[in-house]
XYZ file of C-alpha atoms in Angstrom:
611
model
C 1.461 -23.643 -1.891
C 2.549 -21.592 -5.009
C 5.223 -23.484 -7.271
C 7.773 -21.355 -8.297
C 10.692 -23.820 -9.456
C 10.879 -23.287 -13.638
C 9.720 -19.669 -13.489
C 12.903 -17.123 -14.591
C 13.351 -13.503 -13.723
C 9.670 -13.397 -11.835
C 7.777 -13.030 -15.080
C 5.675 -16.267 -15.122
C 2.112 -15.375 -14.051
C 2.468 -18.243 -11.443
C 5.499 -16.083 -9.578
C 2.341 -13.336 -9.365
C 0.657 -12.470 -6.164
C -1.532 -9.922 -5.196
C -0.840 -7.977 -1.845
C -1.747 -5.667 0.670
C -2.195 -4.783 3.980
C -4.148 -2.949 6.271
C -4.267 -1.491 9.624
C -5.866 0.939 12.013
C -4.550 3.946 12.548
C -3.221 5.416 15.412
C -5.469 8.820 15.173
C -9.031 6.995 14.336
C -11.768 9.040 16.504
C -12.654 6.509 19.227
C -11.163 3.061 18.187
C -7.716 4.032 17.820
C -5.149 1.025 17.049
C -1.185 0.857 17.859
C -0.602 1.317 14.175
C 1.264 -2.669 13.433
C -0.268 -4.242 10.598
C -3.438 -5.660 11.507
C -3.978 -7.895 8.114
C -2.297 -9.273 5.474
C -4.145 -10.338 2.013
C -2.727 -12.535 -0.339
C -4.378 -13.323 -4.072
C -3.270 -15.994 -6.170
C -4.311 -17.912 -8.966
C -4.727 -21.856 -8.577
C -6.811 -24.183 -10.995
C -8.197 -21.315 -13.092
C -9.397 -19.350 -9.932
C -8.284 -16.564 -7.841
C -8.168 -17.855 -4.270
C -7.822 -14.848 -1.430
C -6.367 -15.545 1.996
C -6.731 -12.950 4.805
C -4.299 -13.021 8.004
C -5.666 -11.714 10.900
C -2.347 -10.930 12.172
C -3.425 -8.576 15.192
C -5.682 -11.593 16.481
C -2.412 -14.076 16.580
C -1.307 -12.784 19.909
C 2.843 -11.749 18.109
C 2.991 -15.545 16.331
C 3.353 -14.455 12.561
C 2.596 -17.289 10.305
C 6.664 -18.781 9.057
C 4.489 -19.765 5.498
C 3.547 -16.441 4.713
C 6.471 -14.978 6.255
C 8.962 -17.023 3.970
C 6.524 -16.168 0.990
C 6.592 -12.516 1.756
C 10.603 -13.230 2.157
C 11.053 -14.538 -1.402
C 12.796 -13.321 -4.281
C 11.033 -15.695 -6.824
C 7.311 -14.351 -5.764
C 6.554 -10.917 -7.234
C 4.205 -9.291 -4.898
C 1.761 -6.309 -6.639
C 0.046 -3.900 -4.951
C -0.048 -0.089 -5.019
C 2.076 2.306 -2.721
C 4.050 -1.381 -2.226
C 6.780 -0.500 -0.713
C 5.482 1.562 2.020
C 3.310 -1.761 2.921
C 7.063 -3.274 2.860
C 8.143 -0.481 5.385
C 5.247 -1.028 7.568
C 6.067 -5.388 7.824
C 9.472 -4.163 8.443
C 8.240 -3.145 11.673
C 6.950 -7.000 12.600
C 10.605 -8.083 11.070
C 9.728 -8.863 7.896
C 11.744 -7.625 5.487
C 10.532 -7.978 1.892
C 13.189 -7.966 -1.083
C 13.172 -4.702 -2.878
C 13.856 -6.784 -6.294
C 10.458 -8.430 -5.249
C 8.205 -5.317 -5.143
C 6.015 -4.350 -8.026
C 3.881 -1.234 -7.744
C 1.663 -1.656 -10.564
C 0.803 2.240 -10.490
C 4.733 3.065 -11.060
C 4.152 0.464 -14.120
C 1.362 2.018 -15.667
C 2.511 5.612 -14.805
C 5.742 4.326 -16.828
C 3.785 3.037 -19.519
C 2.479 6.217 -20.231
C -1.124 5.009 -19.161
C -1.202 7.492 -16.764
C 0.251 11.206 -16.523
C 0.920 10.638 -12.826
C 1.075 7.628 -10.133
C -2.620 6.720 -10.440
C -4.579 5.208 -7.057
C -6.081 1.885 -7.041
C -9.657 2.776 -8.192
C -8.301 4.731 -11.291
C -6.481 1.718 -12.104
C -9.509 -0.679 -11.567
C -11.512 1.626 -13.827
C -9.139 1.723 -16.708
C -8.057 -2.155 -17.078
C -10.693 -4.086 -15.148
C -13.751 -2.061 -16.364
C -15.141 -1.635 -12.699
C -15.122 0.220 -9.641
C -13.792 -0.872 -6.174
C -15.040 0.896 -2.785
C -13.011 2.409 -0.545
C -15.251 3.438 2.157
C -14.341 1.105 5.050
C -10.461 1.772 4.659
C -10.650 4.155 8.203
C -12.289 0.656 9.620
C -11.163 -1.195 13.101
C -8.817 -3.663 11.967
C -7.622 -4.723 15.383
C -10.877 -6.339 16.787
C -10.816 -9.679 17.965
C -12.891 -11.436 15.126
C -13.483 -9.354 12.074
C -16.974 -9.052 10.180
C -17.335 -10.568 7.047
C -18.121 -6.840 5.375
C -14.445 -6.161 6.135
C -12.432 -9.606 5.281
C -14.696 -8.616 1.966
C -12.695 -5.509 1.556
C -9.396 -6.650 2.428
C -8.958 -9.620 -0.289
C -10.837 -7.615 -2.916
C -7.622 -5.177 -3.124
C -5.157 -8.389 -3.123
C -7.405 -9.624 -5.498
C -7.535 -6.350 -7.918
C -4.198 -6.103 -7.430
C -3.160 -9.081 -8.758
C -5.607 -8.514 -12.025
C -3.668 -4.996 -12.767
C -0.441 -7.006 -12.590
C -1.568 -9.503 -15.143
C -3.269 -6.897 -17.244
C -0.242 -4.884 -17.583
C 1.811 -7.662 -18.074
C -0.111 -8.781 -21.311
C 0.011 -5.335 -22.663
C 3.423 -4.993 -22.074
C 4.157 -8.269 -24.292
C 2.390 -6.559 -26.985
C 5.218 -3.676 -27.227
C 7.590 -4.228 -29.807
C 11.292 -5.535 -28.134
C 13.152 -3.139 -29.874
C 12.841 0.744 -30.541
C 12.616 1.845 -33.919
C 11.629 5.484 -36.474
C 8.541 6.858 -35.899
C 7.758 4.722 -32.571
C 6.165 6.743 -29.488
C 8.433 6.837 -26.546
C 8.656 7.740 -23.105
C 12.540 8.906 -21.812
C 13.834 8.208 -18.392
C 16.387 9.685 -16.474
C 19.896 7.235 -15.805
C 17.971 5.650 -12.530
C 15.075 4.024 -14.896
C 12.555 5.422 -11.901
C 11.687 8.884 -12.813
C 9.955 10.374 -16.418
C 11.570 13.253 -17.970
C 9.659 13.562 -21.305
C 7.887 11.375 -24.079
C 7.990 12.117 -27.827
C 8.552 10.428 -31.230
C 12.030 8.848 -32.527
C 12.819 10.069 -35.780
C 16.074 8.577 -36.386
C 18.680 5.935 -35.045
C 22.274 7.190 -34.986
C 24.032 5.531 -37.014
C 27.690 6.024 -35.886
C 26.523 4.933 -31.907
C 23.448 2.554 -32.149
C 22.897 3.317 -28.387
C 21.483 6.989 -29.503
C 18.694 8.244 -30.805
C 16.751 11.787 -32.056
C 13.536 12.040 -30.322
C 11.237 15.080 -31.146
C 9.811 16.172 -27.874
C 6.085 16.656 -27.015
C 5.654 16.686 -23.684
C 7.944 17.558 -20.446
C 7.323 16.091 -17.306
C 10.328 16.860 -15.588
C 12.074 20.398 -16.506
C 14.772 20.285 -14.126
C 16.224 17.406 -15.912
C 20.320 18.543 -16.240
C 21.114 17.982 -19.566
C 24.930 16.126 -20.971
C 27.216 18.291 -23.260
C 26.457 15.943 -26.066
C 22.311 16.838 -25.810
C 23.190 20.750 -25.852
C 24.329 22.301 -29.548
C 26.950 25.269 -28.895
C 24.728 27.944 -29.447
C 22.561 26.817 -26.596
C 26.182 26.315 -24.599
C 26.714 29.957 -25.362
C 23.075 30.839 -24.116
C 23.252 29.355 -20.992
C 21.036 26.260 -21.434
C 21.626 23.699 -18.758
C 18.020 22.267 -17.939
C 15.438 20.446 -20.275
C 12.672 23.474 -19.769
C 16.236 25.977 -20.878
C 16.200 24.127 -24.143
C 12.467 24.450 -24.640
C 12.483 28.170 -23.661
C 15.583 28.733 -26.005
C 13.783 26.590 -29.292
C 10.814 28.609 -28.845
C 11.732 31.988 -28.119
C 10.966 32.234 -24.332
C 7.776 31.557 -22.653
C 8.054 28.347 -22.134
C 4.485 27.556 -21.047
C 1.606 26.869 -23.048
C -1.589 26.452 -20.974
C 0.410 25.019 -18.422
C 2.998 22.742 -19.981
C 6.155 23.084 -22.229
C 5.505 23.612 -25.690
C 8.023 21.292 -26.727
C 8.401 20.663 -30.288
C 12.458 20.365 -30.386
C 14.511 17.719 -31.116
C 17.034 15.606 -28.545
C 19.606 12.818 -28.403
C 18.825 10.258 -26.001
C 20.616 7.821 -24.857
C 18.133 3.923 -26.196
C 18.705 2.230 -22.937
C 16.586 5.169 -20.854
C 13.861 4.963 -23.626
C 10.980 3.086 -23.293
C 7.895 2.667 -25.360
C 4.775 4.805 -24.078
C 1.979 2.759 -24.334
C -1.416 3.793 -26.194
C -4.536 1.683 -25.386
C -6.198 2.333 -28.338
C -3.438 1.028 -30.637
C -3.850 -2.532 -28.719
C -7.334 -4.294 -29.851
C -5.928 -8.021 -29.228
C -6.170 -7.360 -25.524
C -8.757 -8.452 -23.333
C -9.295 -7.087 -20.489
C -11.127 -8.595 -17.384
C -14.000 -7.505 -15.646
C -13.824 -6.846 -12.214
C -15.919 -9.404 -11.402
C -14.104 -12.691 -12.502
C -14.019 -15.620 -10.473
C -13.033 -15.078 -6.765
C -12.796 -17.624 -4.764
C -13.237 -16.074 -1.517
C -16.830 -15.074 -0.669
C -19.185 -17.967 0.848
C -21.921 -16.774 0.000
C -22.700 -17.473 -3.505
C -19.045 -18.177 -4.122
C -18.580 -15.698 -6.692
C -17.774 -11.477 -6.793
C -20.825 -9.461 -7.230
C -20.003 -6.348 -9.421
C -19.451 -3.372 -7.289
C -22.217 -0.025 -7.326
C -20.404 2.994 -9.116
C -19.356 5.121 -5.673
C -19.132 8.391 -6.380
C -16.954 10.093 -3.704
C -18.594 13.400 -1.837
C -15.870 15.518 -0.457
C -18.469 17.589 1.051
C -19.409 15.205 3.759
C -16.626 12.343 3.725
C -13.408 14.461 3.252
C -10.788 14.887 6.375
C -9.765 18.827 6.565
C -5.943 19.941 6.248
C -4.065 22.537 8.031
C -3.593 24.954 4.799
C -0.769 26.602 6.561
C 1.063 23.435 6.716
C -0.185 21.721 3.379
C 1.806 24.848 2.131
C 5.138 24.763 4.463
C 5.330 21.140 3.106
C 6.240 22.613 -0.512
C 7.825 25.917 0.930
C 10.356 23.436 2.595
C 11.251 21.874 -0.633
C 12.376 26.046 -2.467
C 15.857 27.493 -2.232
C 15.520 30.082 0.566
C 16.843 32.601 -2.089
C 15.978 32.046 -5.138
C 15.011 35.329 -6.941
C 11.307 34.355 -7.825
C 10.741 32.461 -4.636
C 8.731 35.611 -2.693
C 6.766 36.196 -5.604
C 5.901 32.141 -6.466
C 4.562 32.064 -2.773
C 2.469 34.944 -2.904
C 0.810 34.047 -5.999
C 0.503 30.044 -4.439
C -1.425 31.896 -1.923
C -3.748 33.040 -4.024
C -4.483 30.605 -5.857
C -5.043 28.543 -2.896
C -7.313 31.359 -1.393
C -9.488 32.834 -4.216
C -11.025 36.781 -3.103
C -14.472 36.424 -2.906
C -15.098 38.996 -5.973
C -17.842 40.626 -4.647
C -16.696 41.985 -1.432
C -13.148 42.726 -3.356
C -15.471 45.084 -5.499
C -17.163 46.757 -2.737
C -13.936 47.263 -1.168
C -12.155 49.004 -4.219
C -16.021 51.442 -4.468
C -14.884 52.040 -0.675
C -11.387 52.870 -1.001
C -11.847 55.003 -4.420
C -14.556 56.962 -2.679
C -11.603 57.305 0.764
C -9.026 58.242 -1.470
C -10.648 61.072 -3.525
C -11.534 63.059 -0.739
C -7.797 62.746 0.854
C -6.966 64.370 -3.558
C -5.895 61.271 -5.208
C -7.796 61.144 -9.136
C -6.958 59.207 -12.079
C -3.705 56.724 -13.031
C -2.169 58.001 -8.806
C -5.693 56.969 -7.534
C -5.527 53.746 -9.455
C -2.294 52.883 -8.587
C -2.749 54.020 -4.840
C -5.762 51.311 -5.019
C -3.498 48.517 -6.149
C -1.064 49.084 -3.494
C -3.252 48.336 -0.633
C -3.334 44.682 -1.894
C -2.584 43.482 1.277
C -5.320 45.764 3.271
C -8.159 44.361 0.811
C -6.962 41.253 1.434
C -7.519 41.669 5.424
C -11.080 43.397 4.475
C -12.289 40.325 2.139
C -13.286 36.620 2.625
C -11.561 33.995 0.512
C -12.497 30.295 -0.587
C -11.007 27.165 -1.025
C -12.113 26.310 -3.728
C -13.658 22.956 -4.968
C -10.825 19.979 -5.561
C -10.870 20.372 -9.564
C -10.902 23.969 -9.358
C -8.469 24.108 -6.729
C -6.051 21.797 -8.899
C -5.633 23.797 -11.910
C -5.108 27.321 -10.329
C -2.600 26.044 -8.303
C -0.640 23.760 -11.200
C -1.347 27.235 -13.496
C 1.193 28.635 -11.146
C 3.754 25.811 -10.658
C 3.833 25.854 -14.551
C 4.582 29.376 -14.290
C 6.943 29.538 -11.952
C 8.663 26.282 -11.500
C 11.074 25.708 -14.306
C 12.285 29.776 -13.732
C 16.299 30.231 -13.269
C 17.774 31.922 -10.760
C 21.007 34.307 -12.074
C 23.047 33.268 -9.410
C 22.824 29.838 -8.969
C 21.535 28.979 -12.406
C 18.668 26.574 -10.474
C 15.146 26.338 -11.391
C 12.352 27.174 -8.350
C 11.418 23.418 -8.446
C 13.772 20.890 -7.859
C 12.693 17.144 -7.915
C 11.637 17.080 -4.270
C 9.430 19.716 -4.543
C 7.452 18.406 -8.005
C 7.386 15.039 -5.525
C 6.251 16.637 -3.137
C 3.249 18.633 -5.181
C 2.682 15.026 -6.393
C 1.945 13.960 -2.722
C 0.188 17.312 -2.297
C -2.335 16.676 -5.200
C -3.463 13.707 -3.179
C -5.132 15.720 -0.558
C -6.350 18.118 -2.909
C -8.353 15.192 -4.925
C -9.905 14.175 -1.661
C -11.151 17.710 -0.973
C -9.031 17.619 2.120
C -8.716 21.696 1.413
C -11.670 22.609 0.045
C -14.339 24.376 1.977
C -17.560 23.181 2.337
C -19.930 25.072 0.828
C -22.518 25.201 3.529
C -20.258 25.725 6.787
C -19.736 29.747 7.182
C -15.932 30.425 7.815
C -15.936 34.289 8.399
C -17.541 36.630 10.920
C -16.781 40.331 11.650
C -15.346 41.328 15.037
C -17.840 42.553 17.798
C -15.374 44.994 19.792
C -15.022 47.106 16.568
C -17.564 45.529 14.140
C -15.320 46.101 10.881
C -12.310 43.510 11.355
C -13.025 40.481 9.475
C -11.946 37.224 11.226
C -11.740 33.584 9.886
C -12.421 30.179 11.872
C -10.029 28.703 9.505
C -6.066 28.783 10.019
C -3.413 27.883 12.518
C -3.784 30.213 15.338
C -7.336 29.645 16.721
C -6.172 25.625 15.615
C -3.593 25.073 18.217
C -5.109 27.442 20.581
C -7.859 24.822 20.364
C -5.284 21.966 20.606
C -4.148 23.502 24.201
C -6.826 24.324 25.456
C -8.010 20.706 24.895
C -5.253 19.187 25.984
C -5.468 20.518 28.934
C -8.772 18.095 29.587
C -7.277 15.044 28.447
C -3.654 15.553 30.704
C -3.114 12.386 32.953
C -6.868 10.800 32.086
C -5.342 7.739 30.876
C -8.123 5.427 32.425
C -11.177 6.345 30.869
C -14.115 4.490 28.697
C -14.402 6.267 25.445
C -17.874 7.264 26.284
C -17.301 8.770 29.276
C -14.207 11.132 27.251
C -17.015 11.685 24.415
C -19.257 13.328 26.782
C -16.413 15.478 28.597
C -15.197 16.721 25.432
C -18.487 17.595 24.140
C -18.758 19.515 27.771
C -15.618 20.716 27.010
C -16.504 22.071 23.651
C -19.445 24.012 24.964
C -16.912 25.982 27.180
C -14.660 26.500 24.246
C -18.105 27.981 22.297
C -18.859 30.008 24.800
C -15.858 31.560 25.211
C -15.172 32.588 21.821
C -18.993 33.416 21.824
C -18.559 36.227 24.098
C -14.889 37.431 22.684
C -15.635 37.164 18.851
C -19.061 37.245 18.332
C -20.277 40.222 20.867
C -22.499 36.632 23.202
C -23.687 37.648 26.321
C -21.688 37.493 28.466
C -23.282 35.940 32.026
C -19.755 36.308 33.846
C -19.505 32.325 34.073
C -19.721 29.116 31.727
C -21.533 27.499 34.417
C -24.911 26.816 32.962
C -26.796 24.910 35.942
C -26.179 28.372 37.600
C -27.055 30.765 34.912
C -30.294 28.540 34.972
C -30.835 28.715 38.374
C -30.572 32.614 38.381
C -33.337 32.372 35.552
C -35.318 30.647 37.562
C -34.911 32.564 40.500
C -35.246 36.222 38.253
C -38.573 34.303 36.753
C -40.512 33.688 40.039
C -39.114 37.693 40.948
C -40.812 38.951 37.574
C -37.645 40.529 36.915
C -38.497 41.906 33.371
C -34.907 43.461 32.357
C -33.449 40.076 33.585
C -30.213 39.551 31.300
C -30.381 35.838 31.999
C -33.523 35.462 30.535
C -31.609 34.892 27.122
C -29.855 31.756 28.493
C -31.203 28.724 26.678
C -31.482 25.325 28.347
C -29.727 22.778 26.632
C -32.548 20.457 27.506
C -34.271 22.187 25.095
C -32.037 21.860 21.549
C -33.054 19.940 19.045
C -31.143 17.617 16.206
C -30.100 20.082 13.218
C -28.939 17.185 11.231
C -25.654 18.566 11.601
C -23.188 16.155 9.509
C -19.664 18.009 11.430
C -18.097 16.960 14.967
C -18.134 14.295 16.824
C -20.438 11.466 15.852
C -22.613 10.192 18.667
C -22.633 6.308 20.209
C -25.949 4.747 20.214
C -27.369 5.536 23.204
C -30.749 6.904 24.136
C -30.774 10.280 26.618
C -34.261 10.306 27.942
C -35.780 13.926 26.849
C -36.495 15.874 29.835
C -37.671 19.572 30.426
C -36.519 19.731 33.586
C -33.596 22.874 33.581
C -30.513 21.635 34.695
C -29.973 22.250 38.177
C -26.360 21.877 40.529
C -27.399 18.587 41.576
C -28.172 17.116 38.543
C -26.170 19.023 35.998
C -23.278 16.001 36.365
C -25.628 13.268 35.489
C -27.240 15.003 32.768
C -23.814 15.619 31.248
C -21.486 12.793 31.475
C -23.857 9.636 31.923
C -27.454 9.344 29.669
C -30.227 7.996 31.719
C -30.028 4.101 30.631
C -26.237 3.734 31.520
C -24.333 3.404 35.324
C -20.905 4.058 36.532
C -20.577 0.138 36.527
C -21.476 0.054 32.956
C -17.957 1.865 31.571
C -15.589 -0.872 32.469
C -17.249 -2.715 29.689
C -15.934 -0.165 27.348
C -12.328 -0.608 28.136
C -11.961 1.652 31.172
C -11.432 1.780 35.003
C -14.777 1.776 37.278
């Protein structure tokens, strides 16, 4: 239905389309999907309106529509979006292969524009041009039902829809940059490939002998490692050993290349006019427009229109998915030269930043060890230093924190500043190459979500009970995939089973698992089995006998817990288990566990499974 015949080089706003995608991924808690595209949402504008479609592609049974497929296909339609061409990679997957030349990721766009310091998401970008908010809360939603709710095909169009609006938006401030670059103009510089930012500054001249130069005064670095041409480097600098971007900003201002966190800049460059681009400044455009994020949509039946959307302010305290640390680390570990000459020392101090000493206990420590180490004779600077030495034994004495997301950002970026753009003798590299500033891109991500952070109400540490001084920590990888095994163990050849009935045998399976570590951790009695029908049973029995010293008297029934309003684990179905006081006995300990009162046997195969 769109006409593209007349339109050159995909700029006409009729070539536009918004797009996106969505499906359910393979790891959701309960509903899991295969991973294949589940949706499709185009946005396109038709008699002054914005009409949405959404494919239900998971509910077509394999038969992908041949319209959408051939308008996915084309090189004429421009499809926007965000993160675009991993949507691309995921089609691929269904065979359709969308032309690269036909991608536009509007957050490269106004990352390149100098809108943004980094690739911003799709809510940063509805904020800044469309003057709204979007929600994002039903992204984790099942997207392979049979019929979805109206909630959902909601969600879906709106970010074909938003996307499309960026794509406009951007479009009409780009028109308003002048075509060519001239003295004085604000400019962002590009490496050869046109896809990554090295710098911006200001031009302050044109060469005159090759009109394809230019002398830019730098004021911000984005990329340090950039590898600089003979013809950007003077001799001196040559003679110094200046080969990198940050080398020439060390070597203009006397070393120390970091001001509070970024280059100092300040220095002047010849660039080459065809990686130049003009950085945009919002403020300097007043002629623009921009739309509101609720403009005419024509996809809703319901009043026909788009409501404006509530201001959501995310809570990483209660919506945020936790990250291995050890592994959100080895992802930008992977990315260093195994020997570069800082690379020991940049890792140690990522580690701290990451985990910040809880300052307290470090100063009761340091009281401790002063007072150990005067009586064994140390006093004055020996006793100091002897104090800083045992870094690594306060560190095993002390609890650290995660710190909150913004927090958490700038110590860690404090040290990449510091330690990134540093040259090793031998190899004349800096720590960071482009991978690994990609990668901390990626990283920052999960650190915005508060996917590291700890929350500030769940306690992390406990002290050992065998010799009550050794401080463990519930968080890392160890008691992780110790859990992992010891769970998978359950789930091994249970392929036929309602998701209820697996709910309620890993919740038994978690008790176990608490118990356990109870009794080796904590200092739990131990009743010498996890069986808890039986431990009753002994109560009961030590009861009637008046047994006073019984040592299973301190064995609660689970009968008897109540809700703690608990936000962590797994979230329960909607079912009703009728209260009882009755203990748990060997006969009806099974019941109790695995199937609440108002549900049969009969009932799972209703759920997916195998009666």
């Amino acid at each position: 239905e769109l006409r593209v015949e007349g339109s050159e080089g995909g700029r006409h706003s009729d070539c536009l389309v918004g797009f996106d995608i969505e499906w359910t991924e393979i790891g959701l808690q309960l509903k899991a999907g295969d991973g294949k595209v589940a949706t499709v949402q185009i946005a396109y504008e038709a008699d002054g309106k914005v009409n949405v479609r959404v494919y239900h592609i998971s509910a077509m049974k394999g038969k992908f529509p041949q319209k959408l497929k051939e308008l996915l296909e084309s090189e004429k339609i421009i499809k926007c979006g965000v993160n675009i061409e991993n949507d691309a990679k995921q089609l691929s997957k269904l065979g359709i292969e969308m032309p690269a030349s036909s991608l536009r990721d509007v957050a490269t766009v106004a990352k390149n524009l100098g809108i943004f310091e980094r690739s911003p998401s799709l809510q940063e970008l509805s904020e800044m041009l469309l003057k709204g908010t979007i929600d994002k809360s039903l992204a984790r939603s099942y997207w392979d039902a049979d019929t979805l709710q109206q909630p959902l095909i909601d969600y879906a169009g709106l970010d074909a829809y938003v996307g499309l609006k960026i794509a406009q938006v951007l479009d009409q401030l780009q028109a308003q940059l002048p075509s060519l670059v001239g003295r004085d103009d604000v400019v962002q510089l590009f490496d050869t490939s046109m896809k990554c930012r090295v710098a911006y500054g200001t031009v302050t001249s044109i060469s005159q002998s090759n009109h394809r130069e230019c002398t830019i005064k730098i004021d911000r670095i984005f990329r340090g490692s950039y590898k600089l041409t003979a013809s950007q480097r003077t001799e001196e600098e040559k003679n110094a050993g200046v080969k990198s971007l940050a080398d020439k900003d060390s070597h203009f201002n006397k070393g120390g290349n970091i001001l509070n966190g970024e280059c100092k800049g300040g220095f002047e460059i010849l660039w080459d006019l065809r990686q130049v681009r003009h950085r945009l400044d919002l403020d300097r455009v007043p002629s623009l427009v921009l739309p509101i994020l609720d403009s005419r949509l024509n996809m809703i039946p319901e009043g026909g229109e788009m409501q404006q959307q509530e201001t959501r302010v995310y809570d990483w305290t209660t919506e945020s998915v936790k990250l291995d640390e050890f592994h959100f680390g080895q992802r930008l570990a992977d990315k260093l030269p195994k020997h570069h000459g800082v690379r020991a020392v940049f890792l140690a101090r990522f580690r701290d930043a990451l985990f910040a000493v809880n300052q307290d206990e470090r100063s009761a420590w340091e009281q401790r060890e002063e007072a150990r180490l005067r009586k064994a004779g140390f006093i004055g600077d020996a006793l100091k230093k002897k104090v800083r030495n045992n870094y690594k034994n306060m560190l095993r004495k002390t609890s650290r924190l995660i710190e909150s997301p913004s927090k958490l950002h700038d110590a860690m970026h404090s040290v990449f500043s510091l330690y990134g753009y540093q040259i090793d003798r031998k190899t004349g590299d800096p720590l960071f190459s482009q991978k690994a500033w990609d990668q901390i891109e990626e990283n920052d991500k999960h650190v915005e979500k508060g996917c590291l952070s700890d929350h500030p109400s769940v306690p992390l540490y406990y002290t050992s009970a065998t010799d009550g001084k050794t401080l463990h920590t519930a968080r890392g990888t160890s008691p992780l995939e110790g859990w992992h095994k010891y769970l998978k163990l359950l789930l091994a050849n249970k392929t036929s089973i309602s998701p209820l009935n697996a709910e309620w045998l890993i919740l038994g399976k978690i008790e176990r698992w608490n118990v356990h570590m109870g009794i080796d951790r904590l200092g739990d009695k131990d009743f010498g089995t996890c069986n808890v029908s039986m431990i009753l049973s002994l109560k009961d029995v030590d009861s009637k006998l008046d047994i006073d010293n019984s040592k299973y008297m301190s064995c609660t029934n689970p009968n008897d817990f109540v809700d703690t309003g608990e936000v962590f684990g797994i979230l329960p179905h909607d079912v009703k288990v009728a209260e009882t006081s009755t203990a748990l006995t060997e006969e009806n300990d099974d019941d109790a566990l695995l199937v609440p009162d108002d549900e049969s046997e009969d009932d799972d195969d209703d759920e997916g499974g195998v009666g």
